[in-house]
Coordinates of C-alpha atoms and ligand atoms in Angstrom, one line a residue:
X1 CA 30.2 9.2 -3.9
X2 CA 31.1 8.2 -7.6
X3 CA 34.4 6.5 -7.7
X4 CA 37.2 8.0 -9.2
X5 CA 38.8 7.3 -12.3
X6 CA 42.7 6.5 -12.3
X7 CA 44.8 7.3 -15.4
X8 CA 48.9 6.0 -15.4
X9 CA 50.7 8.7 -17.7
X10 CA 54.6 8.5 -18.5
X11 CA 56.4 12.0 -18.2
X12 CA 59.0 13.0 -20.2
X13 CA 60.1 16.2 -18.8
X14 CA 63.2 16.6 -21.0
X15 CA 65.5 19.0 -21.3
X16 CA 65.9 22.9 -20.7
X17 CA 62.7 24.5 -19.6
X18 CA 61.0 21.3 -20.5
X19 CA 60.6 20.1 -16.4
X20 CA 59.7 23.8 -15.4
X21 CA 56.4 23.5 -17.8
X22 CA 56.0 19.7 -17.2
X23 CA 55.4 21.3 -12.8
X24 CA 53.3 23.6 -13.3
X25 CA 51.2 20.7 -16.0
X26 CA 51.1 18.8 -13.4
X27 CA 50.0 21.0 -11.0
X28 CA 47.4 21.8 -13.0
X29 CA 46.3 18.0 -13.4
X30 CA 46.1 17.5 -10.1
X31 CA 43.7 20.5 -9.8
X32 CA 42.0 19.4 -11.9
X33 CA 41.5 15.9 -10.7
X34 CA 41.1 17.0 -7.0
X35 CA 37.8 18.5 -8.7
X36 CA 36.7 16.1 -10.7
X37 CA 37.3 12.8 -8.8
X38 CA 40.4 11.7 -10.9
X39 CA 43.7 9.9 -10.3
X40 CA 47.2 10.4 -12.1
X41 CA 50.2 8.0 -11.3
X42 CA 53.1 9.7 -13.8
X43 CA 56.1 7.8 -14.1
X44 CA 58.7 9.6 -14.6
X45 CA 61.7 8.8 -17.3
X46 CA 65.0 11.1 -17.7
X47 CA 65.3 10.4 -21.4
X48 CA 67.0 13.7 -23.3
X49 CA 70.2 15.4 -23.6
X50 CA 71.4 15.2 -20.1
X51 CA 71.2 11.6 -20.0
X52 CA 72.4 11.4 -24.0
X53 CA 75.7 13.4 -22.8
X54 CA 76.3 10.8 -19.5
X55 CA 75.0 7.8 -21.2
X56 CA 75.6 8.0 -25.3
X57 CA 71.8 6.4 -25.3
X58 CA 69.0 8.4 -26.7
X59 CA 66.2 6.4 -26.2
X60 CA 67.2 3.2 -23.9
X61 CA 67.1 -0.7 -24.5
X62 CA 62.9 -1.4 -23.9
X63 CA 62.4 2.1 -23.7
X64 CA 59.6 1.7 -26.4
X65 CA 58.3 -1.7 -25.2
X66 CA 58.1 0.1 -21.6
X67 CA 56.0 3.1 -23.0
X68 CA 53.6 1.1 -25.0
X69 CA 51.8 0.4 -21.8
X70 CA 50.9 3.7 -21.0
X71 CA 47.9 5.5 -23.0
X72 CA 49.7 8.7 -22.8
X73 CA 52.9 10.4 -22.5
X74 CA 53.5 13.8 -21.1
X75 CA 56.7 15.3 -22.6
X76 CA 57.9 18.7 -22.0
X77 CA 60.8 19.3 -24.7
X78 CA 63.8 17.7 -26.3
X79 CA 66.5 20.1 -27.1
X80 CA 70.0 20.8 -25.8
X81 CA 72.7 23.0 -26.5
X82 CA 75.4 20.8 -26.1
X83 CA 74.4 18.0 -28.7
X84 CA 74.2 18.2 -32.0
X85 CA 71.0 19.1 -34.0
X86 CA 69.4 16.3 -34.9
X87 CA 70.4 13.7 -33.1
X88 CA 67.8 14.1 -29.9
X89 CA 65.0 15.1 -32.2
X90 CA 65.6 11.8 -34.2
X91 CA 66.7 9.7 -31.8
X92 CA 63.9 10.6 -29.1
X93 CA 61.2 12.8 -30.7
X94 CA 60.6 11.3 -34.0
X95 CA 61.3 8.1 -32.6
X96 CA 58.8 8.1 -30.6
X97 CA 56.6 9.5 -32.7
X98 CA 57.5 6.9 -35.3
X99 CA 57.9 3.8 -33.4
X100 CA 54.5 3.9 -31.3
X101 CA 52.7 4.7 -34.6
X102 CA 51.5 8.2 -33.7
X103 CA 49.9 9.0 -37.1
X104 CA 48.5 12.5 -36.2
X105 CA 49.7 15.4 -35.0
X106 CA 46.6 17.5 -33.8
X107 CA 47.4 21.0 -33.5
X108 CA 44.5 23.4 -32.2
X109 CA 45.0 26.9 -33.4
X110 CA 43.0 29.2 -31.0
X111 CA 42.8 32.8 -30.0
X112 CA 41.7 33.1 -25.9
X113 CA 40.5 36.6 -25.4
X114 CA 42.7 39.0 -24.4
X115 CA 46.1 37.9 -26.0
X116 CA 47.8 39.9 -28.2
X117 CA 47.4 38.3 -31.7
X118 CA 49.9 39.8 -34.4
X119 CA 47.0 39.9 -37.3
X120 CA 45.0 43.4 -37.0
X121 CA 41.8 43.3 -36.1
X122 CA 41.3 39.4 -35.8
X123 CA 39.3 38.7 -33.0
X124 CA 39.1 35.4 -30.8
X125 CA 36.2 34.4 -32.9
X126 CA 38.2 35.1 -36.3
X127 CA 40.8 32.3 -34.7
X128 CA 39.6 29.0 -34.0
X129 CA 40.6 25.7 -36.3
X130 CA 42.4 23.2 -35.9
X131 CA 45.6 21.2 -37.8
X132 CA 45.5 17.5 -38.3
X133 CA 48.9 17.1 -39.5
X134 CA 50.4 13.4 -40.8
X135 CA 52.9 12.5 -38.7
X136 CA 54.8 9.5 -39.6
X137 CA 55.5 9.9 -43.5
X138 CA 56.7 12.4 -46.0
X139 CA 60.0 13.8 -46.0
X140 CA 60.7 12.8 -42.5
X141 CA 60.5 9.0 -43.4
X142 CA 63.9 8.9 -44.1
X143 CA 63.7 7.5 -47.4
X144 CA 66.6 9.1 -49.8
X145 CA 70.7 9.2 -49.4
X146 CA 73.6 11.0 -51.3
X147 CA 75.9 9.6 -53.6
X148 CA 79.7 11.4 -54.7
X149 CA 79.7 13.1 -51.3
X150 CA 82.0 15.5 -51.1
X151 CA 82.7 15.6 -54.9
X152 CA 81.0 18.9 -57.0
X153 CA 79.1 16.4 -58.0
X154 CA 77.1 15.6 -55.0
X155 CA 73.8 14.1 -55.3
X156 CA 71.4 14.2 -52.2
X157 CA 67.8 13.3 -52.3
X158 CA 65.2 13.2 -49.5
X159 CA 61.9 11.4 -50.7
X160 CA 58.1 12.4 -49.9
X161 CA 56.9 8.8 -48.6
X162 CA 53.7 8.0 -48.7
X163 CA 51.4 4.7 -49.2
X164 CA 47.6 5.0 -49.4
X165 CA 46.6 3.7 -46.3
X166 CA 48.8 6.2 -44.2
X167 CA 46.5 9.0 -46.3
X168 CA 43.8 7.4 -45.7
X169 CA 43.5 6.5 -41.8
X170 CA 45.1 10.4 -41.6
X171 CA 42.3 11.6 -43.8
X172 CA 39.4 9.2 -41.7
X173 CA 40.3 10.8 -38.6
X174 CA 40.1 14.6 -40.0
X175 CA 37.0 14.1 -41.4
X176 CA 36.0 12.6 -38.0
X177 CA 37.2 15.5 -36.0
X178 CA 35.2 18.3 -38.4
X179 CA 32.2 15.9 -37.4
X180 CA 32.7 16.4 -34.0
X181 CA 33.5 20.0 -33.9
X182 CA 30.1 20.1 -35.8
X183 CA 28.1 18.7 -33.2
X184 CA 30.0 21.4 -30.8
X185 CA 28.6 24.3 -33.6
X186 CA 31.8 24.4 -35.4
X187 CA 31.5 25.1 -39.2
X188 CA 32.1 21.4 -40.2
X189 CA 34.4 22.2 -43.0
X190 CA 37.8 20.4 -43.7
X191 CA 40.3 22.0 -46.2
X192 CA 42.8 19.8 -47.6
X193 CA 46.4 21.4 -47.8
X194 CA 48.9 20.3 -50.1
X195 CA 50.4 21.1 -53.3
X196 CA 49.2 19.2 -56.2
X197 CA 50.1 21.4 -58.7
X198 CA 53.9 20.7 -58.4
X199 CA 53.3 17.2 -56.2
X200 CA 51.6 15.9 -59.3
X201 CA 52.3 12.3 -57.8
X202 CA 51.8 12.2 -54.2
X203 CA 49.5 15.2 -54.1
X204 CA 47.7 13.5 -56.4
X205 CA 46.8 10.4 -54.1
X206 CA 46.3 12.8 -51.2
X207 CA 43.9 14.8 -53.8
X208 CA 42.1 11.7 -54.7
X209 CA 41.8 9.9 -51.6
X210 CA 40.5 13.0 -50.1
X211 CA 37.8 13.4 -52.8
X212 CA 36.8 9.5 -52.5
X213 CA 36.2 9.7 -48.8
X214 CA 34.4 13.3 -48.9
X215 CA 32.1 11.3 -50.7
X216 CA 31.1 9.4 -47.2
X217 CA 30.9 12.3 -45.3
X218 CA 28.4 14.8 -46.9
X219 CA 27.8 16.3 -43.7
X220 CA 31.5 18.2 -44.1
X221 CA 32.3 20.9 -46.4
X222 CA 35.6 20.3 -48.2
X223 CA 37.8 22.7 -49.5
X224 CA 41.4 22.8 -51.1
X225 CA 44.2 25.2 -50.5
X226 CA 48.1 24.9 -51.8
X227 CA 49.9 25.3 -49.0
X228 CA 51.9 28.2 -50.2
X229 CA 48.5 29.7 -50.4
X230 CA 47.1 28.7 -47.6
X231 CA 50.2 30.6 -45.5
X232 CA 48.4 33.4 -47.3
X233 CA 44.8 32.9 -46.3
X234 CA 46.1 32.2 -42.4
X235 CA 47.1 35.7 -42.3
X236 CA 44.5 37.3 -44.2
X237 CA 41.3 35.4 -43.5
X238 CA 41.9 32.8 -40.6
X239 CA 38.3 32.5 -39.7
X240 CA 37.9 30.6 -43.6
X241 CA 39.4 27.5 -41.4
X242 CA 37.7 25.1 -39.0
X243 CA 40.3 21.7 -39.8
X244 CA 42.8 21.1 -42.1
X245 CA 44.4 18.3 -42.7
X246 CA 48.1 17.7 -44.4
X247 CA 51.3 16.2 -44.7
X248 CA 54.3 16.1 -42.1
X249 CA 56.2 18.5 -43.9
X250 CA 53.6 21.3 -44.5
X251 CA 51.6 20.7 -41.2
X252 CA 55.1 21.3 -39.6
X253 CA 55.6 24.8 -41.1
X254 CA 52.2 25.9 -41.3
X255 CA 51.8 25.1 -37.7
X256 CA 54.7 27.2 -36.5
X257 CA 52.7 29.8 -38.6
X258 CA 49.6 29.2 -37.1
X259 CA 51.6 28.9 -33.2
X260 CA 52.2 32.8 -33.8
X261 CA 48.1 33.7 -35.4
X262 CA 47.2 32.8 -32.0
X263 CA 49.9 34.1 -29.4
X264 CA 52.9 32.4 -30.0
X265 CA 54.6 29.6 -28.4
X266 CA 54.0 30.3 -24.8
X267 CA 50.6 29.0 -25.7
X268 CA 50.7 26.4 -28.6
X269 CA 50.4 22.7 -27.7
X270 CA 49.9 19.6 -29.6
X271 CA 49.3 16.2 -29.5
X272 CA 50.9 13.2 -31.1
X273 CA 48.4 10.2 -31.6
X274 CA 47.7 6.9 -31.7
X275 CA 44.0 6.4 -31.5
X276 CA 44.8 2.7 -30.5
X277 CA 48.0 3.1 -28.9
X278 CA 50.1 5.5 -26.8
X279 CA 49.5 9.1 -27.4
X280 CA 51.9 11.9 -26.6
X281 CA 50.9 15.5 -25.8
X282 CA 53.8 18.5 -25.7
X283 CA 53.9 22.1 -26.0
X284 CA 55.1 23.0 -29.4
X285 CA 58.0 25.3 -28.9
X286 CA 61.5 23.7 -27.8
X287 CA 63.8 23.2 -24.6
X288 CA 64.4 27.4 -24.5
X289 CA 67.8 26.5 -22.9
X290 CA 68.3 30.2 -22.0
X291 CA 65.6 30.4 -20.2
X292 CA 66.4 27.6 -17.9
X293 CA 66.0 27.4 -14.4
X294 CA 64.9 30.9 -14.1
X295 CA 61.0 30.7 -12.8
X296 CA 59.9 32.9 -16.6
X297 CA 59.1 30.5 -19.1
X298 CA 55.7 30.4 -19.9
X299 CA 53.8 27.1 -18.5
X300 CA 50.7 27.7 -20.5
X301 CA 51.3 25.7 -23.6
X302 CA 52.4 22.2 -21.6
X303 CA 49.0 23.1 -19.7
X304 CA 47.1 23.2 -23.1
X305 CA 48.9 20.1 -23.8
X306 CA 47.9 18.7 -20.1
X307 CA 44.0 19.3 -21.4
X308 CA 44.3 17.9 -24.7
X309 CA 45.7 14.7 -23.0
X310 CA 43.1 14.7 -20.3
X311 CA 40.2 15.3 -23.3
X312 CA 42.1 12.3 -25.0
X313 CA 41.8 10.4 -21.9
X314 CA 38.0 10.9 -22.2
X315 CA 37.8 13.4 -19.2
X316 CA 36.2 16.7 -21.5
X317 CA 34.8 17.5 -18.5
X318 CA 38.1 18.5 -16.5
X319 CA 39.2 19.3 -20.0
X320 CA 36.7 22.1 -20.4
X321 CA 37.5 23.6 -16.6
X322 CA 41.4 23.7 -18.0
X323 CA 40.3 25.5 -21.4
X324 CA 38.5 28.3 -19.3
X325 CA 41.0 28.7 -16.9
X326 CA 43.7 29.2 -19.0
X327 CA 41.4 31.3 -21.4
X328 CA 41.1 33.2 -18.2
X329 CA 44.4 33.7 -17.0
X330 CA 45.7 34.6 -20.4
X331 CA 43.4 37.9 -19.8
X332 CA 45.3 38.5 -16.4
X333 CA 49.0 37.8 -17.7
X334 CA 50.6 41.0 -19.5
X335 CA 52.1 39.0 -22.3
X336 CA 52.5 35.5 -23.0
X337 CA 56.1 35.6 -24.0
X338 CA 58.4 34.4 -21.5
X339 CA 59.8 36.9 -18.7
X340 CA 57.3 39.5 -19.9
X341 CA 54.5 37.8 -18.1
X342 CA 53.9 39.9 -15.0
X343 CA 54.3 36.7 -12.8
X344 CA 56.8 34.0 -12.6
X345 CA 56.2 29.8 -14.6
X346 CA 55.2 28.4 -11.0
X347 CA 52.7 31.8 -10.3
X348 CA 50.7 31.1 -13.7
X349 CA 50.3 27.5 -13.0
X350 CA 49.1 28.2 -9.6
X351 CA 46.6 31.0 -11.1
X352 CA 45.3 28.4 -13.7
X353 CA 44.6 25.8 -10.6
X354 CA 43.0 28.1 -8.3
X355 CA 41.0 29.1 -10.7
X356 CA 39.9 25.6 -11.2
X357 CA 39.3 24.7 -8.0
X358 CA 37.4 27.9 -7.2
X359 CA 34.8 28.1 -10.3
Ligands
IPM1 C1 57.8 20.0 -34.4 C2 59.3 20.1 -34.5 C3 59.9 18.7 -34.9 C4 59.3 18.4 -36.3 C5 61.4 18.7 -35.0 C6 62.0 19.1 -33.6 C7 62.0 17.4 -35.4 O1 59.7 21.1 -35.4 O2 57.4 19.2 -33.5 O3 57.1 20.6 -35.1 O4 59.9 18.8 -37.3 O5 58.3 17.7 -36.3
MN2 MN1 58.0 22.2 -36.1

């Protein structure tokens, strides 16, 4: 018998409907590894609003330090309706993203059969790139301030940060990722999004960086949209798209954009990542506070985030036996928006893991 592997994940089920999904991930894991001869030890932490409201602390004293030694974190959502927007995102989300260095934010954009896509007649195989989004600069580095506040006068600024080698280790690993999707018979085409003809500074660099390191991968097709156009080509021609890769601030609203192109956020994940450090994988949408507690939020985009963590971990077997399940189940559910599923959160993840133990 081949020994099992053993992976040690944090989990960070959060707040809302965040531990509902985080289950039924779980669950789903541990299908999964029952099948494939792999071990999970999750370590649980209680960071989010609950503990924000008891304690004051967002993220704790060694919180970081603590998390460093794992190779992945499971988190289900930050969000709560009782503290202030802004200060969970940025003191727990964008920390975290920030402080373990988690320089992409990969977000697969994929149509499973049988869900109900909003753009007519686009078809599964119309639907299937990928986002590599920068994840640690731009407008959410935090560089800016106001002066005269509170005068007529008010000046406020918010400053699109970037240095070169933050576009270019973002840039290295899309142009890697179109390489592999290659090999799996993926176009092998990587459109740069940005928008260089107002940006005339930093779009520049990303414009030129881009260009220089096309130059070592002649294997890839490159292409360039603005990203106000490329909102428009999303919509109209999705299938023009195998990876793109952009900024924070444009990779987070074309994102939410392409979340909807393939079903919404019942099935969106995404991962945070440090190729050389700790990794974090989440669904996209939030916490869904109203939802809470009630067994009919939808568990299939913290699954998708479960398989893109175990495919980080190097298990694309287990991966793969997630991928069809779920592409499976989403033929069997009525919708993929919560409460109009035809079963309940803890039903679907049960589905999902039969099915993997049984094919
Ligand atoms: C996302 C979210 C976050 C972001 C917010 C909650 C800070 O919208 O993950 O896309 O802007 O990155
Ligand atoms: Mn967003």
């Amino acid at each position: 018998m081949s020994e099992s592997r053993r992976h040690m994940i944090a989990v960070l089920p959060g707040d809302g409907t965040g531990p509902e999904v985080i289950n039924e991930g779980k669950k789903v894991l541990l299908a999964a590894g029952r099948k494939f001869n792999i071990d999970f030890e999750f370590t649980e932490f209680d960071f989010g609003g609950d503990r924000y409201l008891k304690t004051g602390e967002t993220l704790p004293e060694g919180a970081i330090e603590q998390l460093k030694k794992f190779k992945a974190i499971y988190l289900g959502a930050i969000g709560h309706p009782d503290v202030a927007p802004g200060i969970l995102e940025l003191g727990i989300l964008l920390s975290l993203r920030f402080e373990l260095d988690q320089y992409i934010n990969l977000r697969p954009v994929k149509l499973y059969p049988g869900v109900d896509c909003p753009l007519k007649n686009k078809k599964p195989e119309d639907i299937d790139f990928v986002v590599v989004r920068e994840n640690t600069g731009d407008l959410y580095a935090g560089h800016g301030g106001t002066t005269r506040k509170g005068t007529q006068y008010e000046v406020a600024t918010q400053v699109m940060v970037y240095d070169r080698q933050m576009v270019d280790r973002c840039l290295e690993y899309a142009f890697d990722l179109a390489v592999e999707r290659k090999k799996e018979g993926k176009p092998g085409k990587l459109t740069l999004v940005h928008k260089t003809n107002v940006m005339t500074f930093v779009g520049d660099m990303w414009f030129r960086a881009f260009m220089e390191m096309s130059g070592k991968y002649p294997q890839i097709q490159t292409d360039y949209n603005h990203v106000d156009a490329s909102c428009m080509w999303m919509v109209k021609n999705p299938e023009w798209y195998d990876v793109i890769v952009t900024a924070n601030m444009f990779g987070d609203i074309i994102t939410d954009l392409g979340a909807m192109i393939q079903g919404g956020m019942g099935i969106a994940a995404g991962g945070n990542i440090n190729p050389y450090g700790t990794s974090m994988f989440e669904p996209i949408g939030g916490s869904a506070p109203k939802y809470t507690g009630m067994n009919i939020i939808n568990p299939l985009a913290a699954i998708e985030a479960g398989r893109m963590m175990l495919k980080h971990l190097g298990e694309a077997e287990a991966a793969n036996a997630i991928e069809e399940a779920v592409s499976s189940i989403c033929t069997r559910v009525s919708s993929l928006s919560a409460g109009k599923m035809g079963y309940s959160t803890s039903e679907v993840g049960d589905m999902v893991s039969e099915y993997i133990l049984s094919h």
